[in-house]
Amino acid sequence: MQRIHHILRTGIAAAATTLVLASATAFAAPTTAPLEPAEPAPIVQKKGKDASKPRPALKHYDVDKKGLAINGYDPVAYFSEYGGKPTKGSKKIKTSYRGVTYRFASEANKKAFLADPERFEPAYGGWCAWAMYDGKGSKTEPNPKSFTIEDGRLYLFYDGFFGDTRKSWKKKGSAPKLAAQATKNWTRISGEKPAAAQKKDDKKKDKKGDEKGGTSAR
């Protein structure tokens, strides 16, 4: 009889131990697998011109012997949402767009440029906007620190011994009043069509491509 009681007590104790261990396991803090680092969002570049193909009017652009524009200043940093002031770009953060090299102060600015290059490129090949407007227009080296953003475009101006042409631009009426004449002069000098006209041509090419059963190559 004592042997039976001993067996029962042993069995009950073992069952109790199993129950406690099962309860502890059930209520233990769940373990989570380490999170993998998120991949950076892909750059979505607008459909348009081939970025690797030099533009026909490249020889008329204000670039140095290596193709660097704006003396290395970041074209994106001029815009208010990216700082709104002239900022030198880094030699390590750069890109070449249609034959012109641009430097950027940050990878974020470079990413913004790649998504929409034509939005950030300075008007008139990077030359002084006032000089391009005045008379028949001329290619005058601007001061990268003298600029204005009007109608979403970056305009650069000469500011030196002969005066600050940005003041003349503002006094005369600014864009779009002066930009129309400056654009005509730039088109005559460089042979490059205004962005709006170029977009119309691109749409015509796309339409012709669609009519033929495909899209036009760019």
Tab-separated table of N, CA and C in Angstrom, residues 18-110:
chain	number	residue	atom	x	y	z
A	18	THR	N	5.741	19.419	-14.892
A	18	THR	CA	5.513	19.591	-16.339
A	18	THR	C	4.564	20.737	-16.610
A	19	LEU	N	3.514	20.856	-15.777
A	19	LEU	CA	2.520	21.919	-15.939
A	19	LEU	C	3.147	23.284	-15.710
A	20	VAL	N	4.008	23.383	-14.673
A	20	VAL	CA	4.669	24.666	-14.373
A	20	VAL	C	5.569	25.088	-15.512
A	21	LEU	N	6.342	24.127	-16.037
A	21	LEU	CA	7.258	24.438	-17.148
A	21	LEU	C	6.491	24.859	-18.395
A	22	ALA	N	5.369	24.195	-18.644
A	22	ALA	CA	4.556	24.542	-19.823
A	22	ALA	C	3.983	25.937	-19.692
A	23	SER	N	3.533	26.293	-18.454
A	23	SER	CA	2.971	27.621	-18.216
A	23	SER	C	4.025	28.697	-18.392
A	24	ALA	N	5.227	28.418	-17.875
A	24	ALA	CA	6.312	29.394	-17.984
A	24	ALA	C	6.674	29.632	-19.440
A	25	THR	N	6.670	28.562	-20.222
A	25	THR	CA	6.986	28.691	-21.647
A	25	THR	C	5.917	29.485	-22.377
A	26	ALA	N	4.676	29.266	-22.020
A	26	ALA	CA	3.557	29.936	-22.697
A	26	ALA	C	3.573	31.420	-22.464
A	27	PHE	N	3.959	31.825	-21.227
A	27	PHE	CA	3.902	33.244	-20.892
A	27	PHE	C	5.254	33.943	-21.003
A	28	ALA	N	6.250	33.265	-21.516
A	28	ALA	CA	7.570	33.888	-21.678
A	28	ALA	C	7.493	34.957	-22.749
A	29	ALA	N	8.337	35.970	-22.615
A	29	ALA	CA	8.353	37.059	-23.606
A	29	ALA	C	8.734	36.501	-24.961
A	30	PRO	N	7.952	36.789	-25.976
A	30	PRO	CA	8.247	36.243	-27.301
A	30	PRO	C	9.562	36.793	-27.831
A	31	THR	N	10.290	35.961	-28.505
A	31	THR	CA	11.548	36.417	-29.111
A	31	THR	C	11.264	36.888	-30.525
A	32	THR	N	11.927	37.965	-30.928
A	32	THR	CA	11.714	38.501	-32.269
A	32	THR	C	13.006	38.432	-33.058
A	33	ALA	N	12.875	38.119	-34.325
A	33	ALA	CA	14.045	38.046	-35.188
A	33	ALA	C	14.564	39.454	-35.439
A	34	PRO	N	15.880	39.644	-35.516
A	34	PRO	CA	16.434	40.979	-35.770
A	34	PRO	C	15.932	41.536	-37.093
A	35	LEU	N	15.567	42.831	-37.080
A	35	LEU	CA	15.051	43.460	-38.289
A	35	LEU	C	16.173	43.729	-39.276
A	36	GLU	N	15.934	43.429	-40.515
A	36	GLU	CA	16.925	43.723	-41.551
A	36	GLU	C	16.843	45.205	-41.904
A	37	PRO	N	17.967	45.840	-42.193
A	37	PRO	CA	17.946	47.266	-42.548
A	37	PRO	C	17.102	47.510	-43.788
A	38	ALA	N	16.297	48.572	-43.737
A	38	ALA	CA	15.421	48.880	-44.867
A	38	ALA	C	16.236	49.315	-46.070
A	39	GLU	N	15.826	48.864	-47.232
A	39	GLU	CA	16.526	49.263	-48.446
A	39	GLU	C	16.117	50.682	-48.830
A	40	PRO	N	17.068	51.477	-49.335
A	40	PRO	CA	16.725	52.841	-49.725
A	40	PRO	C	15.706	52.854	-50.852
A	41	ALA	N	14.847	53.861	-50.839
A	41	ALA	CA	13.820	53.954	-51.879
A	41	ALA	C	14.474	54.151	-53.239
A	42	PRO	N	14.003	53.450	-54.257
A	42	PRO	CA	14.610	53.579	-55.582
A	42	PRO	C	14.391	54.975	-56.161
A	43	ILE	N	15.363	55.441	-56.931
A	43	ILE	CA	15.249	56.746	-57.582
A	43	ILE	C	14.362	56.593	-58.807
A	44	VAL	N	13.317	57.366	-58.864
A	44	VAL	CA	12.400	57.322	-59.999
A	44	VAL	C	12.711	58.509	-60.898
A	45	GLN	N	13.337	58.239	-62.025
A	45	GLN	CA	13.712	59.311	-62.933
A	45	GLN	C	12.623	59.514	-63.973
A	46	LYS	N	12.309	60.769	-64.219
A	46	LYS	CA	11.262	61.079	-65.182
A	46	LYS	C	11.667	60.616	-66.576
A	47	LYS	N	10.673	60.172	-67.309
A	47	LYS	CA	10.911	59.774	-68.677
A	47	LYS	C	11.344	61.005	-69.464
A	48	GLY	N	12.400	60.900	-70.198
A	48	GLY	CA	12.866	62.068	-70.944
A	48	GLY	C	14.138	61.752	-71.693
A	49	LYS	N	15.020	62.727	-71.755
A	49	LYS	CA	16.231	62.602	-72.539
A	49	LYS	C	17.202	61.613	-71.912
A	50	ASP	N	18.053	61.036	-72.762
A	50	ASP	CA	19.067	60.102	-72.295
A	50	ASP	C	20.126	60.880	-71.520
A	51	ALA	N	20.241	60.594	-70.232
A	51	ALA	CA	21.153	61.343	-69.367
A	51	ALA	C	22.612	61.173	-69.761
A	52	SER	N	22.950	60.063	-70.400
A	52	SER	CA	24.343	59.790	-70.751
A	52	SER	C	24.749	60.411	-72.099
A	53	LYS	N	23.784	60.878	-72.860
A	53	LYS	CA	24.064	61.434	-74.176
A	53	LYS	C	24.284	62.942	-74.097
A	54	PRO	N	25.475	63.433	-74.477
A	54	PRO	CA	25.751	64.882	-74.412
A	54	PRO	C	24.752	65.682	-75.244
A	55	ARG	N	24.314	66.806	-74.733
A	55	ARG	CA	23.371	67.664	-75.444
A	55	ARG	C	24.074	68.354	-76.611
A	56	PRO	N	23.342	68.601	-77.697
A	56	PRO	CA	23.942	69.250	-78.871
A	56	PRO	C	24.531	70.627	-78.580
A	57	ALA	N	23.941	71.351	-77.622
A	57	ALA	CA	24.384	72.711	-77.325
A	57	ALA	C	25.432	72.769	-76.217
A	58	LEU	N	26.046	71.633	-75.908
A	58	LEU	CA	26.980	71.564	-74.776
A	58	LEU	C	28.100	72.596	-74.868
A	59	LYS	N	28.595	72.861	-76.061
A	59	LYS	CA	29.712	73.800	-76.215
A	59	LYS	C	29.341	75.222	-75.806
A	60	HIS	N	28.046	75.489	-75.697
A	60	HIS	CA	27.589	76.826	-75.302
A	60	HIS	C	27.321	76.933	-73.804
A	61	TYR	N	27.494	75.843	-73.075
A	61	TYR	CA	27.218	75.845	-71.635
A	61	TYR	C	28.406	76.397	-70.846
A	62	ASP	N	28.095	76.978	-69.706
A	62	ASP	CA	29.129	77.538	-68.838
A	62	ASP	C	29.693	76.433	-67.938
A	63	VAL	N	30.665	75.715	-68.468
A	63	VAL	CA	31.324	74.643	-67.722
A	63	VAL	C	32.834	74.781	-67.883
A	64	ASP	N	33.585	74.167	-66.950
A	64	ASP	CA	35.041	74.223	-67.075
A	64	ASP	C	35.527	73.114	-68.006
A	65	LYS	N	36.841	72.928	-68.085
A	65	LYS	CA	37.412	71.957	-69.017
A	65	LYS	C	36.977	70.525	-68.720
A	66	LYS	N	36.596	70.279	-67.474
A	66	LYS	CA	36.156	68.937	-67.094
A	66	LYS	C	34.631	68.788	-67.149
A	67	GLY	N	33.957	69.848	-67.602
A	67	GLY	CA	32.501	69.783	-67.719
A	67	GLY	C	31.765	70.152	-66.460
A	68	LEU	N	32.481	70.657	-65.440
A	68	LEU	CA	31.852	71.018	-64.164
A	68	LEU	C	31.092	72.335	-64.275
A	69	ALA	N	29.848	72.341	-63.781
A	69	ALA	CA	28.990	73.529	-63.852
A	69	ALA	C	28.925	74.267	-62.512
A	70	ILE	N	28.587	75.535	-62.575
A	70	ILE	CA	28.346	76.404	-61.415
A	70	ILE	C	29.544	76.422	-60.447
A	71	ASN	N	30.742	76.242	-61.000
A	71	ASN	CA	31.956	76.246	-60.162
A	71	ASN	C	31.876	75.252	-59.004
A	72	GLY	N	31.114	74.187	-59.210
A	72	GLY	CA	31.021	73.157	-58.185
A	72	GLY	C	29.925	73.373	-57.161
A	73	TYR	N	29.124	74.411	-57.337
A	73	TYR	CA	28.017	74.647	-56.399
A	73	TYR	C	26.883	73.668	-56.681
A	74	ASP	N	26.142	73.348	-55.639
A	74	ASP	CA	25.031	72.399	-55.708
A	74	ASP	C	23.795	73.082	-56.314
A	75	PRO	N	23.325	72.654	-57.493
A	75	PRO	CA	22.161	73.294	-58.118
A	75	PRO	C	20.865	73.110	-57.335
A	76	VAL	N	20.778	72.036	-56.566
A	76	VAL	CA	19.565	71.743	-55.801
A	76	VAL	C	19.471	72.612	-54.553
A	77	ALA	N	20.607	72.926	-53.948
A	77	ALA	CA	20.638	73.680	-52.685
A	77	ALA	C	20.073	75.090	-52.811
A	78	TYR	N	19.970	75.625	-54.016
A	78	TYR	CA	19.411	76.961	-54.206
A	78	TYR	C	17.913	77.008	-53.898
A	79	PHE	N	17.245	75.886	-54.036
A	79	PHE	CA	15.793	75.842	-53.867
A	79	PHE	C	15.433	75.773	-52.381
A	80	SER	N	14.381	76.491	-52.018
A	80	SER	CA	14.016	76.668	-50.608
A	80	SER	C	13.851	75.361	-49.845
A	81	GLU	N	13.270	74.346	-50.469
A	81	GLU	CA	13.038	73.093	-49.748
A	81	GLU	C	14.323	72.305	-49.503
A	82	TYR	N	15.429	72.759	-50.118
A	82	TYR	CA	16.712	72.104	-49.920
A	82	TYR	C	17.754	73.042	-49.310
A	83	GLY	N	17.290	74.093	-48.671
A	83	GLY	CA	18.202	75.017	-48.004
A	83	GLY	C	18.037	76.452	-48.447
A	84	GLY	N	17.849	76.651	-49.762
A	84	GLY	CA	17.600	77.987	-50.289
A	84	GLY	C	18.795	78.927	-50.282
A	85	LYS	N	20.014	78.378	-50.365
A	85	LYS	CA	21.191	79.242	-50.383
A	85	LYS	C	22.330	78.579	-51.163
A	86	PRO	N	23.245	79.375	-51.718
A	86	PRO	CA	24.374	78.814	-52.458
A	86	PRO	C	25.219	77.923	-51.546
A	87	THR	N	25.457	76.697	-51.995
A	87	THR	CA	26.199	75.740	-51.184
A	87	THR	C	27.157	74.949	-52.071
A	88	LYS	N	28.408	74.896	-51.665
A	88	LYS	CA	29.393	74.136	-52.421
A	88	LYS	C	29.075	72.645	-52.367
A	89	GLY	N	29.206	71.992	-53.514
A	89	GLY	CA	28.983	70.562	-53.564
A	89	GLY	C	30.251	69.801	-53.200
A	90	SER	N	30.066	68.538	-52.883
A	90	SER	CA	31.204	67.685	-52.532
A	90	SER	C	31.791	67.036	-53.785
A	91	LYS	N	33.112	66.933	-53.820
A	91	LYS	CA	33.770	66.276	-54.951
A	91	LYS	C	33.399	64.800	-55.023
A	92	LYS	N	32.966	64.256	-53.896
A	92	LYS	CA	32.628	62.833	-53.833
A	92	LYS	C	31.172	62.561	-54.205
A	93	ILE	N	30.348	63.623	-54.234
A	93	ILE	CA	28.923	63.433	-54.555
A	93	ILE	C	28.622	64.208	-55.834
A	94	LYS	N	28.599	63.527	-56.931
A	94	LYS	CA	28.410	64.206	-58.215
A	94	LYS	C	27.714	63.303	-59.219
A	95	THR	N	27.285	63.900	-60.304
A	95	THR	CA	26.692	63.138	-61.396
A	95	THR	C	26.885	63.922	-62.680
A	96	SER	N	26.841	63.216	-63.776
A	96	SER	CA	26.947	63.859	-65.088
A	96	SER	C	25.611	63.710	-65.795
A	97	TYR	N	25.064	64.833	-66.218
A	97	TYR	CA	23.779	64.805	-66.918
A	97	TYR	C	23.936	65.471	-68.278
A	98	ARG	N	23.825	64.669	-69.318
A	98	ARG	CA	23.905	65.134	-70.700
A	98	ARG	C	25.174	65.960	-70.956
A	99	GLY	N	26.271	65.485	-70.404
A	99	GLY	CA	27.563	66.114	-70.655
A	99	GLY	C	27.986	67.151	-69.638
A	100	VAL	N	27.090	67.521	-68.728
A	100	VAL	CA	27.390	68.533	-67.707
A	100	VAL	C	27.501	67.846	-66.346
A	101	THR	N	28.580	68.143	-65.618
A	101	THR	CA	28.793	67.544	-64.304
A	101	THR	C	28.339	68.489	-63.195
A	102	TYR	N	27.585	67.946	-62.269
A	102	TYR	CA	27.109	68.719	-61.116
A	102	TYR	C	27.567	68.037	-59.832
A	103	ARG	N	27.907	68.856	-58.851
A	103	ARG	CA	28.253	68.349	-57.526
A	103	ARG	C	27.135	68.686	-56.550
A	104	PHE	N	27.044	67.895	-55.480
A	104	PHE	CA	25.963	68.069	-54.520
A	104	PHE	C	26.494	68.063	-53.087
A	105	ALA	N	25.771	68.776	-52.237
A	105	ALA	CA	26.164	68.865	-50.832
A	105	ALA	C	25.768	67.613	-50.057
A	106	SER	N	24.825	66.841	-50.598
A	106	SER	CA	24.363	65.629	-49.913
A	106	SER	C	23.826	64.626	-50.925
A	107	GLU	N	23.747	63.377	-50.488
A	107	GLU	CA	23.185	62.325	-51.346
A	107	GLU	C	21.707	62.597	-51.612
A	108	ALA	N	21.029	63.198	-50.629
A	108	ALA	CA	19.600	63.515	-50.794
A	108	ALA	C	19.401	64.516	-51.925
A	109	ASN	N	20.279	65.511	-52.013
A	109	ASN	CA	20.184	66.502	-53.088
A	109	ASN	C	20.473	65.866	-54.440
A	110	LYS	N	21.423	64.979	-54.466
A	110	LYS	CA	21.743	64.278	-55.714
A	110	LYS	C	20.548	63.447	-56.169
